[in-house]
mmCIF file of C-alpha atoms in Angstrom:
data_model
loop_
_atom_site.group_PDB
_atom_site.id
_atom_site.type_symbol
_atom_site.label_atom_id
_atom_site.label_comp_id
_atom_site.label_asym_id
_atom_site.label_seq_id
_atom_site.Cartn_x
_atom_site.Cartn_y
_atom_site.Cartn_z
ATOM 1 C CA MET T 1 77.668 118.835 107.259
ATOM 2 C CA SER T 2 78.637 116.279 104.630
ATOM 3 C CA PRO T 3 82.292 115.262 104.266
ATOM 4 C CA THR T 4 84.308 116.649 101.357
ATOM 5 C CA LEU T 5 86.948 113.971 101.108
ATOM 6 C CA THR T 6 90.193 115.004 99.474
ATOM 7 C CA TYR T 7 92.103 111.736 99.246
ATOM 8 C CA ALA T 8 92.164 109.119 96.515
ATOM 9 C CA TRP T 9 93.257 105.590 97.387
ATOM 10 C CA GLU T 10 96.273 104.208 95.552
ATOM 11 C CA ALA T 11 95.574 102.406 92.314
ATOM 12 C CA THR T 12 95.893 98.639 92.639
ATOM 13 C CA ASP T 13 98.582 96.632 90.861
ATOM 14 C CA GLU T 14 95.901 95.327 88.496
ATOM 15 C CA GLU T 15 94.795 98.850 87.598
ATOM 16 C CA ILE T 16 98.367 100.001 87.007
ATOM 17 C CA ALA T 17 99.164 96.947 84.854
ATOM 18 C CA ALA T 18 96.120 97.615 82.688
ATOM 19 C CA ARG T 19 96.680 101.375 82.435
ATOM 20 C CA TYR T 20 100.390 101.274 81.575
ATOM 21 C CA GLY T 21 100.570 97.934 79.783
ATOM 22 C CA VAL T 22 103.158 96.449 82.145
ATOM 23 C CA PRO T 23 103.325 92.886 83.525
ATOM 24 C CA ILE T 24 101.754 92.810 86.957
ATOM 25 C CA GLU T 25 104.562 90.637 88.332
ATOM 26 C CA ARG T 26 107.051 93.399 87.470
ATOM 27 C CA ILE T 27 105.295 96.092 89.493
ATOM 28 C CA ILE T 28 107.107 97.456 92.535
ATOM 29 C CA ARG T 29 105.323 99.848 94.895
ATOM 30 C CA PHE T 30 107.465 102.855 95.686
ATOM 31 C CA ASP T 31 104.364 104.735 96.901
ATOM 32 C CA THR T 32 103.270 102.925 100.073
ATOM 33 C CA ASN T 33 106.257 103.200 102.472
ATOM 34 C CA THR T 34 106.178 99.471 103.205
ATOM 35 C CA SER T 35 109.149 97.105 103.443
ATOM 36 C CA PRO T 36 109.782 93.580 102.155
ATOM 37 C CA VAL T 37 109.601 91.090 105.041
ATOM 38 C CA PRO T 38 113.147 90.402 106.327
ATOM 39 C CA PRO T 39 114.161 86.713 106.569
ATOM 40 C CA ALA T 40 114.686 86.978 110.345
ATOM 41 C CA LEU T 41 111.108 88.157 110.764
ATOM 42 C CA ALA T 42 109.746 85.258 108.727
ATOM 43 C CA ALA T 43 111.735 82.883 110.930
ATOM 44 C CA THR T 44 110.259 84.449 114.074
ATOM 45 C CA VAL T 45 106.743 84.009 112.750
ATOM 46 C CA MET T 46 107.305 80.361 111.875
ATOM 47 C CA ALA T 47 108.889 79.653 115.268
ATOM 48 C CA GLU T 48 105.811 81.078 116.960
ATOM 49 C CA GLY T 49 103.708 78.418 115.285
ATOM 50 C CA VAL T 50 101.106 80.980 114.344
ATOM 51 C CA PHE T 51 99.298 78.622 112.031
ATOM 52 C CA ASP T 52 98.269 76.561 115.044
ATOM 53 C CA THR T 53 96.124 79.534 116.094
ATOM 54 C CA VAL T 54 92.432 78.690 116.343
ATOM 55 C CA LEU T 55 90.787 80.532 113.473
ATOM 56 C CA SER T 56 87.201 79.601 114.260
ATOM 57 C CA GLU T 57 87.106 81.820 117.359
ATOM 58 C CA TYR T 58 87.287 85.551 117.840
ATOM 59 C CA PRO T 59 90.435 86.969 119.437
ATOM 60 C CA PRO T 60 90.221 87.825 123.162
ATOM 61 C CA SER T 61 88.333 91.107 123.343
ATOM 62 C CA ASP T 62 91.105 92.734 125.370
ATOM 63 C CA TYR T 63 93.972 91.417 123.166
ATOM 64 C CA ARG T 64 95.719 90.595 126.417
ATOM 65 C CA ARG T 65 98.890 88.964 125.035
ATOM 66 C CA LEU T 66 99.288 91.614 122.346
ATOM 67 C CA VAL T 67 98.785 94.470 124.806
ATOM 68 C CA ALA T 68 101.285 92.943 127.234
ATOM 69 C CA ALA T 69 103.897 92.582 124.479
ATOM 70 C CA ALA T 70 103.312 96.153 123.302
ATOM 71 C CA ALA T 71 103.500 97.483 126.859
ATOM 72 C CA ASP T 72 106.888 95.825 127.289
ATOM 73 C CA ALA T 73 108.159 96.994 123.898
ATOM 74 C CA TYR T 74 107.102 100.607 124.423
ATOM 75 C CA GLU T 75 107.820 100.599 128.179
ATOM 76 C CA VAL T 76 104.347 101.754 129.195
ATOM 77 C CA GLY T 77 101.546 100.317 131.296
ATOM 78 C CA PRO T 78 98.986 97.940 129.762
ATOM 79 C CA ASP T 79 96.265 100.414 130.754
ATOM 80 C CA GLU T 80 97.983 103.057 128.603
ATOM 81 C CA ILE T 81 97.420 101.209 125.311
ATOM 82 C CA VAL T 82 94.541 100.757 122.879
ATOM 83 C CA VAL T 83 94.932 98.305 119.984
ATOM 84 C CA GLY T 84 93.612 99.120 116.529
ATOM 85 C CA ALA T 85 93.564 97.638 113.031
ATOM 86 C CA GLY T 86 96.615 99.588 111.921
ATOM 87 C CA ALA T 87 97.459 103.186 112.741
ATOM 88 C CA ASP T 88 94.613 104.326 110.493
ATOM 89 C CA GLU T 89 91.961 102.781 112.761
ATOM 90 C CA VAL T 90 93.744 104.286 115.768
ATOM 91 C CA LEU T 91 93.482 107.733 114.144
ATOM 92 C CA GLU T 92 89.796 107.119 113.535
ATOM 93 C CA LEU T 93 89.252 106.071 117.154
ATOM 94 C CA ALA T 94 90.969 109.235 118.386
ATOM 95 C CA ALA T 95 88.787 111.333 116.100
ATOM 96 C CA LYS T 96 85.647 109.624 117.400
ATOM 97 C CA ALA T 97 86.723 110.170 120.989
ATOM 98 C CA PHE T 98 87.820 113.795 120.800
ATOM 99 C CA LEU T 99 86.599 115.459 117.602
ATOM 100 C CA ARG T 100 82.995 116.626 117.783
ATOM 101 C CA PRO T 101 80.832 117.216 114.699
ATOM 102 C CA GLY T 102 81.076 120.898 113.890
ATOM 103 C CA GLY T 103 84.416 121.105 115.699
ATOM 104 C CA ALA T 104 87.860 121.649 114.250
ATOM 105 C CA ALA T 105 91.239 119.959 113.952
ATOM 106 C CA VAL T 106 94.541 121.621 113.124
ATOM 107 C CA ILE T 107 96.914 120.008 110.606
ATOM 108 C CA PRO T 108 100.419 121.346 109.879
ATOM 109 C CA ILE T 109 100.827 120.729 106.150
ATOM 110 C CA PRO T 110 102.152 118.975 104.205
ATOM 111 C CA SER T 111 101.488 115.853 106.237
ATOM 112 C CA TYR T 112 99.651 112.523 106.116
ATOM 113 C CA ALA T 113 96.456 112.873 104.079
ATOM 114 C CA MET T 114 94.366 110.698 106.394
ATOM 115 C CA TYR T 115 94.295 113.400 109.078
ATOM 116 C CA ARG T 116 92.072 115.506 106.879
ATOM 117 C CA VAL T 117 90.008 112.485 105.833
ATOM 118 C CA VAL T 118 89.164 111.372 109.382
ATOM 119 C CA THR T 119 88.502 114.987 110.394
ATOM 120 C CA GLU T 120 86.006 115.503 107.599
ATOM 121 C CA GLN T 121 84.411 112.113 108.235
ATOM 122 C CA ARG T 122 83.534 113.405 111.718
ATOM 123 C CA GLY T 123 81.784 116.407 110.192
ATOM 124 C CA ALA T 124 84.530 118.665 111.529
ATOM 125 C CA ARG T 125 86.631 121.374 109.915
ATOM 126 C CA ALA T 126 90.287 120.880 109.001
ATOM 127 C CA ILE T 127 92.413 123.965 109.704
ATOM 128 C CA GLU T 128 95.589 123.660 107.647
ATOM 129 C CA VAL T 129 98.686 125.540 108.831
ATOM 130 C CA PRO T 130 101.700 125.676 106.485
ATOM 131 C CA ARG T 131 104.916 124.212 107.826
ATOM 132 C CA ARG T 132 108.197 126.049 107.737
ATOM 133 C CA PRO T 133 109.927 125.820 104.326
ATOM 134 C CA ALA T 134 112.137 122.960 103.179
ATOM 135 C CA GLU T 135 115.258 124.948 104.094
ATOM 136 C CA GLU T 136 114.063 124.801 107.724
ATOM 137 C CA GLY T 137 113.361 121.068 107.584
ATOM 138 C CA TRP T 138 109.614 121.380 106.993
ATOM 139 C CA SER T 139 109.263 121.859 110.763
ATOM 140 C CA VAL T 140 106.008 122.805 112.471
ATOM 141 C CA ASP T 141 105.392 126.543 112.790
ATOM 142 C CA ILE T 142 104.853 126.523 116.561
ATOM 143 C CA ASP T 143 103.276 129.964 116.934
ATOM 144 C CA ALA T 144 100.976 129.674 113.922
ATOM 145 C CA THR T 145 99.864 126.169 114.915
ATOM 146 C CA ALA T 146 99.175 127.152 118.525
ATOM 147 C CA GLN T 147 97.205 130.191 117.416
ATOM 148 C CA ALA T 148 95.164 128.164 114.930
ATOM 149 C CA ALA T 149 94.382 125.639 117.684
ATOM 150 C CA ASP T 150 92.507 128.157 119.852
ATOM 151 C CA GLY T 151 89.071 126.621 120.251
ATOM 152 C CA ALA T 152 90.016 123.505 118.256
ATOM 153 C CA ASP T 153 89.321 119.995 119.528
ATOM 154 C CA LEU T 154 92.433 118.307 118.202
ATOM 155 C CA VAL T 155 95.865 118.848 116.637
ATOM 156 C CA TRP T 156 97.315 116.218 114.287
ATOM 157 C CA LEU T 157 101.115 115.899 114.326
ATOM 158 C CA CYS T 158 103.466 113.474 112.608
ATOM 159 C CA SER T 159 107.143 112.998 113.472
ATOM 160 C CA PRO T 160 109.041 111.833 111.518
ATOM 161 C CA ASN T 161 106.641 113.445 109.114
ATOM 162 C CA ASN T 162 105.105 111.785 106.096
ATOM 163 C CA PRO T 163 105.722 112.859 103.319
ATOM 164 C CA THR T 164 108.600 115.231 104.151
ATOM 165 C CA ALA T 165 110.767 112.392 105.609
ATOM 166 C CA LEU T 166 112.115 114.430 108.540
ATOM 167 C CA ALA T 167 111.535 114.486 112.292
ATOM 168 C CA GLU T 168 110.661 117.637 114.183
ATOM 169 C CA PRO T 169 113.712 119.413 115.647
ATOM 170 C CA ASP T 170 114.416 118.575 119.286
ATOM 171 C CA GLY T 171 112.071 120.397 121.610
ATOM 172 C CA THR T 172 109.598 121.538 118.943
ATOM 173 C CA ILE T 173 106.679 119.333 119.925
ATOM 174 C CA GLU T 174 107.188 119.894 123.655
ATOM 175 C CA MET T 175 107.250 123.652 123.049
ATOM 176 C CA LEU T 176 104.000 123.341 121.125
ATOM 177 C CA LEU T 177 102.390 121.257 123.875
ATOM 178 C CA ALA T 178 103.459 123.804 126.481
ATOM 179 C CA GLY T 179 102.176 126.660 124.346
ATOM 180 C CA LEU T 180 98.807 125.001 123.834
ATOM 181 C CA GLU T 181 98.522 124.388 127.575
ATOM 182 C CA ASP T 182 99.446 127.979 128.396
ATOM 183 C CA ARG T 183 96.977 129.478 125.908
ATOM 184 C CA ALA T 184 94.204 127.211 127.191
ATOM 185 C CA SER T 185 94.870 128.053 130.852
ATOM 186 C CA ARG T 186 94.745 131.783 130.127
ATOM 187 C CA SER T 187 91.344 131.397 128.463
ATOM 188 C CA GLY T 188 90.017 128.893 130.990
ATOM 189 C CA ALA T 189 89.620 126.258 128.273
ATOM 190 C CA ARG T 190 90.823 122.681 127.983
ATOM 191 C CA PRO T 191 93.841 122.334 125.676
ATOM 192 C CA PRO T 192 93.141 120.402 122.489
ATOM 193 C CA ILE T 193 94.078 116.757 122.247
ATOM 194 C CA VAL T 194 97.376 116.359 120.404
ATOM 195 C CA VAL T 195 97.671 113.150 118.388
ATOM 196 C CA LEU T 196 101.333 112.523 117.604
ATOM 197 C CA ASP T 197 101.755 109.936 114.855
ATOM 198 C CA GLU T 198 105.087 108.151 115.371
ATOM 199 C CA ALA T 199 104.667 105.564 112.625
ATOM 200 C CA TYR T 200 108.319 106.053 111.625
ATOM 201 C CA ALA T 201 109.816 106.488 115.113
ATOM 202 C CA GLU T 202 111.887 103.287 114.970
ATOM 203 C CA PHE T 203 113.901 104.734 112.091
ATOM 204 C CA VAL T 204 115.201 107.546 114.319
ATOM 205 C CA GLY T 205 115.439 105.453 117.479
ATOM 206 C CA ARG T 206 113.614 107.893 119.714
ATOM 207 C CA SER T 207 110.090 108.702 120.820
ATOM 208 C CA LEU T 208 108.194 111.368 122.715
ATOM 209 C CA LEU T 209 106.126 108.819 124.634
ATOM 210 C CA HIS T 210 107.632 110.082 127.882
ATOM 211 C CA LEU T 211 105.809 113.402 127.440
ATOM 212 C CA ARG T 212 102.467 111.731 128.195
ATOM 213 C CA GLY T 213 103.358 112.003 131.890
ATOM 214 C CA ARG T 214 103.487 115.793 131.650
ATOM 215 C CA TYR T 215 100.714 116.304 129.100
ATOM 216 C CA PRO T 216 97.482 114.331 129.574
ATOM 217 C CA ASN T 217 96.228 115.652 126.221
ATOM 218 C CA LEU T 218 98.979 113.813 124.302
ATOM 219 C CA VAL T 219 98.127 110.627 122.376
ATOM 220 C CA VAL T 220 101.020 108.845 120.627
ATOM 221 C CA VAL T 221 100.313 106.488 117.716
ATOM 222 C CA ARG T 222 102.630 103.570 116.923
ATOM 223 C CA THR T 223 102.424 100.813 114.315
ATOM 224 C CA VAL T 224 104.117 97.637 113.105
ATOM 225 C CA SER T 225 103.520 98.571 109.453
ATOM 226 C CA LYS T 226 106.785 100.378 108.763
ATOM 227 C CA ALA T 227 110.000 99.386 110.573
ATOM 228 C CA TYR T 228 108.543 95.981 111.498
ATOM 229 C CA ALA T 229 107.533 95.372 107.836
ATOM 230 C CA LEU T 230 104.118 93.997 108.817
ATOM 231 C CA ALA T 231 101.752 96.399 107.043
ATOM 232 C CA GLY T 232 99.514 93.562 105.842
ATOM 233 C CA LEU T 233 98.689 92.482 109.395
ATOM 234 C CA ARG T 234 97.100 95.875 110.224
ATOM 235 C CA VAL T 235 98.099 96.424 113.859
ATOM 236 C CA GLY T 236 98.607 99.800 115.501
ATOM 237 C CA PHE T 237 98.431 101.305 118.961
ATOM 238 C CA ALA T 238 97.315 104.468 120.719
ATOM 239 C CA ILE T 239 99.424 105.198 123.797
ATOM 240 C CA ALA T 240 98.570 107.849 126.382
ATOM 241 C CA ARG T 241 97.768 108.302 130.040
ATOM 242 C CA ALA T 242 95.332 105.683 131.290
ATOM 243 C CA THR T 243 92.540 108.239 131.732
ATOM 244 C CA THR T 244 92.981 109.443 128.159
ATOM 245 C CA ILE T 245 93.141 105.894 126.810
ATOM 246 C CA ALA T 246 89.878 105.097 128.615
ATOM 247 C CA GLU T 247 88.155 107.777 126.510
ATOM 248 C CA ILE T 248 89.468 106.220 123.282
ATOM 249 C CA ALA T 249 88.732 102.636 124.343
ATOM 250 C CA ARG T 250 85.000 103.383 124.467
ATOM 251 C CA TYR T 251 85.028 103.474 120.658
ATOM 252 C CA ARG T 252 87.199 100.422 120.024
ATOM 253 C CA PRO T 253 85.457 97.516 118.258
ATOM 254 C CA PRO T 254 86.014 94.188 120.063
ATOM 255 C CA GLY T 255 87.588 92.205 117.210
ATOM 256 C CA SER T 256 88.926 94.381 114.393
ATOM 257 C CA VAL T 257 92.421 92.839 114.739
ATOM 258 C CA SER T 258 92.498 89.202 113.669
ATOM 259 C CA THR T 259 93.743 86.360 115.856
ATOM 260 C CA VAL T 260 96.570 85.690 113.399
ATOM 261 C CA SER T 261 97.658 89.336 113.406
ATOM 262 C CA ALA T 262 97.531 89.576 117.192
ATOM 263 C CA THR T 263 99.573 86.376 117.597
ATOM 264 C CA ILE T 264 102.290 87.302 115.102
ATOM 265 C CA VAL T 265 102.662 90.879 116.314
ATOM 266 C CA ALA T 266 102.881 89.827 119.969
ATOM 267 C CA ALA T 267 105.748 87.493 119.050
ATOM 268 C CA VAL T 268 107.564 90.071 116.934
ATOM 269 C CA LEU T 269 107.284 92.810 119.566
ATOM 270 C CA ARG T 270 108.887 90.486 122.112
ATOM 271 C CA ASP T 271 111.870 89.928 119.822
ATOM 272 C CA GLY T 272 112.851 93.206 118.187
ATOM 273 C CA GLN T 273 115.945 91.878 116.434
ATOM 274 C CA ALA T 274 114.283 91.548 113.025
ATOM 275 C CA MET T 275 112.998 95.115 113.282
ATOM 276 C CA ARG T 276 116.441 96.438 114.187
ATOM 277 C CA GLU T 277 118.001 94.567 111.267
ATOM 278 C CA ASN T 278 115.391 96.011 108.935
ATOM 279 C CA VAL T 279 116.042 99.554 110.177
ATOM 280 C CA GLU T 280 119.779 99.083 109.513
ATOM 281 C CA ARG T 281 119.066 97.682 106.038
ATOM 282 C CA VAL T 282 116.780 100.603 105.212
ATOM 283 C CA ALA T 283 119.327 103.161 106.423
ATOM 284 C CA SER T 284 122.069 101.584 104.300
ATOM 285 C CA GLU T 285 119.883 101.398 101.197
ATOM 286 C CA ARG T 286 118.557 104.922 101.788
ATOM 287 C CA ARG T 287 122.100 106.296 101.699
ATOM 288 C CA ARG T 288 122.996 104.250 98.603
ATOM 289 C CA VAL T 289 119.861 105.206 96.662
ATOM 290 C CA SER T 290 120.073 108.874 97.680
ATOM 291 C CA ASP T 291 123.690 109.100 96.543
ATOM 292 C CA ALA T 292 122.957 107.383 93.239
ATOM 293 C CA LEU T 293 119.964 109.612 92.458
ATOM 294 C CA ARG T 294 121.869 112.765 93.376
ATOM 295 C CA LEU T 295 124.628 111.785 90.945
ATOM 296 C CA LEU T 296 121.884 111.743 88.312
ATOM 297 C CA ARG T 297 120.967 115.323 89.336
ATOM 298 C CA TRP T 298 117.757 114.401 91.125
ATOM 299 C CA ARG T 299 117.135 116.821 93.991
ATOM 300 C CA VAL T 300 116.774 114.298 96.813
ATOM 301 C CA GLY T 301 115.894 115.793 100.177
ATOM 302 C CA PRO T 302 117.323 114.564 103.488
ATOM 303 C CA SER T 303 115.463 111.652 105.071
ATOM 304 C CA VAL T 304 115.415 109.771 108.374
ATOM 305 C CA THR T 305 112.642 107.407 107.264
ATOM 306 C CA ASN T 306 112.130 104.551 104.809
ATOM 307 C CA PHE T 307 111.283 106.892 101.947
ATOM 308 C CA LEU T 308 112.732 109.820 100.013
ATOM 309 C CA LEU T 309 111.169 113.090 98.885
ATOM 310 C CA VAL T 310 112.503 114.258 95.519
ATOM 311 C CA ASP T 311 112.013 117.806 94.250
ATOM 312 C CA PHE T 312 111.639 118.129 90.468
ATOM 313 C CA GLU T 313 111.098 121.918 90.638
ATOM 314 C CA THR T 314 107.876 121.919 88.615
ATOM 315 C CA ALA T 315 104.705 119.865 88.774
ATOM 316 C CA GLU T 316 104.997 119.224 85.054
ATOM 317 C CA ARG T 317 108.419 117.618 85.331
ATOM 318 C CA ALA T 318 107.329 115.580 88.352
ATOM 319 C CA ALA T 319 104.383 114.276 86.332
ATOM 320 C CA THR T 320 106.635 113.420 83.385
ATOM 321 C CA VAL T 321 109.084 111.507 85.581
ATOM 322 C CA ALA T 322 106.211 109.707 87.310
ATOM 323 C CA ASP T 323 104.787 108.571 83.974
ATOM 324 C CA GLY T 324 108.206 107.326 82.921
ATOM 325 C CA LEU T 325 108.560 105.288 86.108
ATOM 326 C CA LEU T 326 105.060 103.882 85.789
ATOM 327 C CA GLY T 327 105.863 102.827 82.254
ATOM 328 C CA GLN T 328 108.607 100.665 83.766
ATOM 329 C CA ALA T 329 106.255 99.203 86.405
ATOM 330 C CA LEU T 330 107.677 101.377 89.219
ATOM 331 C CA VAL T 331 104.963 103.200 91.179
ATOM 332 C CA PRO T 332 105.928 106.534 92.800
ATOM 333 C CA ARG T 333 103.782 108.566 95.171
ATOM 334 C CA ARG T 334 102.487 111.561 93.254
ATOM 335 C CA PHE T 335 100.792 114.695 94.573
ATOM 336 C CA ALA T 336 97.833 116.579 93.157
ATOM 337 C CA PRO T 337 98.468 119.860 91.310
ATOM 338 C CA SER T 338 96.971 121.793 94.254
ATOM 339 C CA HIS T 339 99.191 120.033 96.812
ATOM 340 C CA PRO T 340 102.117 121.982 98.330
ATOM 341 C CA LEU T 341 104.392 119.162 97.125
ATOM 342 C CA ALA T 342 103.028 119.041 93.576
ATOM 343 C CA ALA T 343 106.563 119.355 92.178
ATOM 344 C CA HIS T 344 107.775 116.358 94.192
ATOM 345 C CA LEU T 345 107.642 112.562 94.132
ATOM 346 C CA ARG T 346 107.896 110.372 97.228
ATOM 347 C CA LEU T 347 109.817 107.123 96.788
ATOM 348 C CA THR T 348 109.874 104.205 99.206
ATOM 349 C CA ILE T 349 113.160 102.444 99.952
ATOM 350 C CA ARG T 350 112.654 98.843 98.828
ATOM 351 C CA ASP T 351 115.083 95.908 98.717
ATOM 352 C CA ARG T 352 118.320 96.119 96.755
ATOM 353 C CA ILE T 353 116.881 94.575 93.576
ATOM 354 C CA GLY T 354 113.918 96.947 93.529
ATOM 355 C CA ASN T 355 116.083 99.947 94.348
ATOM 356 C CA ASP T 356 118.471 99.062 91.520
ATOM 357 C CA ARG T 357 115.539 99.117 89.105
ATOM 358 C CA LEU T 358 114.631 102.591 90.349
ATOM 359 C CA ILE T 359 118.207 103.840 89.884
ATOM 360 C CA ALA T 360 118.328 102.366 86.375
ATOM 361 C CA ALA T 361 115.029 104.067 85.503
ATOM 362 C CA ALA T 362 116.339 107.383 86.821
ATOM 363 C CA ALA T 363 119.481 106.957 84.702
ATOM 364 C CA ALA T 364 117.363 106.302 81.610
ATOM 365 C CA GLU T 365 115.302 109.420 82.371
ATOM 366 C CA ALA T 366 118.485 111.482 82.735
ATOM 367 C CA ARG T 367 119.685 110.369 79.300
ATOM 368 C CA ARG T 368 116.518 111.596 77.569
#
C-alpha cells in the first residue's frame, strides 16, 4: 500500500517573497505557531555557556542530562521518557512502535495534519471522525471516536487542539480512555494506543500526564517548540509508563537531537521562568489582538493557545483575506477547499510589533 500524503509543507520565506513581490525581511510568519525568543530565554542560554559544547562528538546516546531535566520538569521518571527531534519525530516513533502496515489509526478532525501523514507513511489507514461543532468547542465526539477505534491500532488526540485553539473539556479524554478500555475488554482485545499531543499544554497550565498511571496505553507528547519558543532546536518528548516507553525506544535513532539542542533545552527546562514569562506575554497579546480583530468584525474564535482561529464564513472570503495579508508580507495558515476549516484562517500570536502589523492589515481589509 503506497502512501497518499495529504499535506503540503509551508512555503519558505524566499518562495513567498518571490510569489507576492514583498521584501523578504518584511515577512512575518503567522502560520507556524512559533514565538519570538524572549530576552530572558536568550540570557539563560548564554549563561549556560552552550557554545563551549564540543561539536566534534555525538551527543550521549541516552541524552542523560536532557532526560533528567525533562523528568524533573514533567515530574516523571527518567525511564518514562523518550527524546525525539521535535514532537514530529516523537509522533513518527510512536507510529513505528504501534501502527502496523495495513492497520488503522483514528483521528478526530479537524486536528494536526501530521497525524494523517505519519499514519499513511506506515501504510496504515486513517479513520477520520468529525469533532463536535464549533458551538460545542470542537470537542472530541467520545462515542463516535470509541466506536471507530474498534480494531484500530492507535488513536491520535491533541489537547489543546491545533488548529481549533481549544482544550478538551474536563474529563473528556479520560472518559474516552475508559470507554476504549471497556470496549476492548468486552471483545478480549487490547485497547488501542492513545497518543495525546500536548504541544500547547503550557498555555493552559495543566496536563493529563497523571493518567498514564491508570492507562498503560496512553502516550503523552510534549515539546519545547511552542511555549518555550525553541522550535528551531527540534526537541520533543514521549512520556508514558516505562513498559510503554520501552516499546517506543526501540525505534529511536541514537543521535537525532544535536548536542547544542540537548544542552540548551536541558538548561531551559531546569529554569522555567522564561517559559512562564512567554506564556503570560502570549496570553496578554492574544487578548489584545482578539479584541482588536473583533472590533473590525472578524469572527475570532476563543483560544487558549498561541494562535487564533478566524471564521470568514466562506472559503472564498478566507482566500481573499489570505491573499491580502500575503501581499503585505504577513503569512496566515490557510486550509484546502476540502478541509473542514476551509472558511477559516489560523493566525499565530507574534510579538507586539508583528501583531500591530496584522491589526493594521485587518483594518485596511475592512475599509475595502
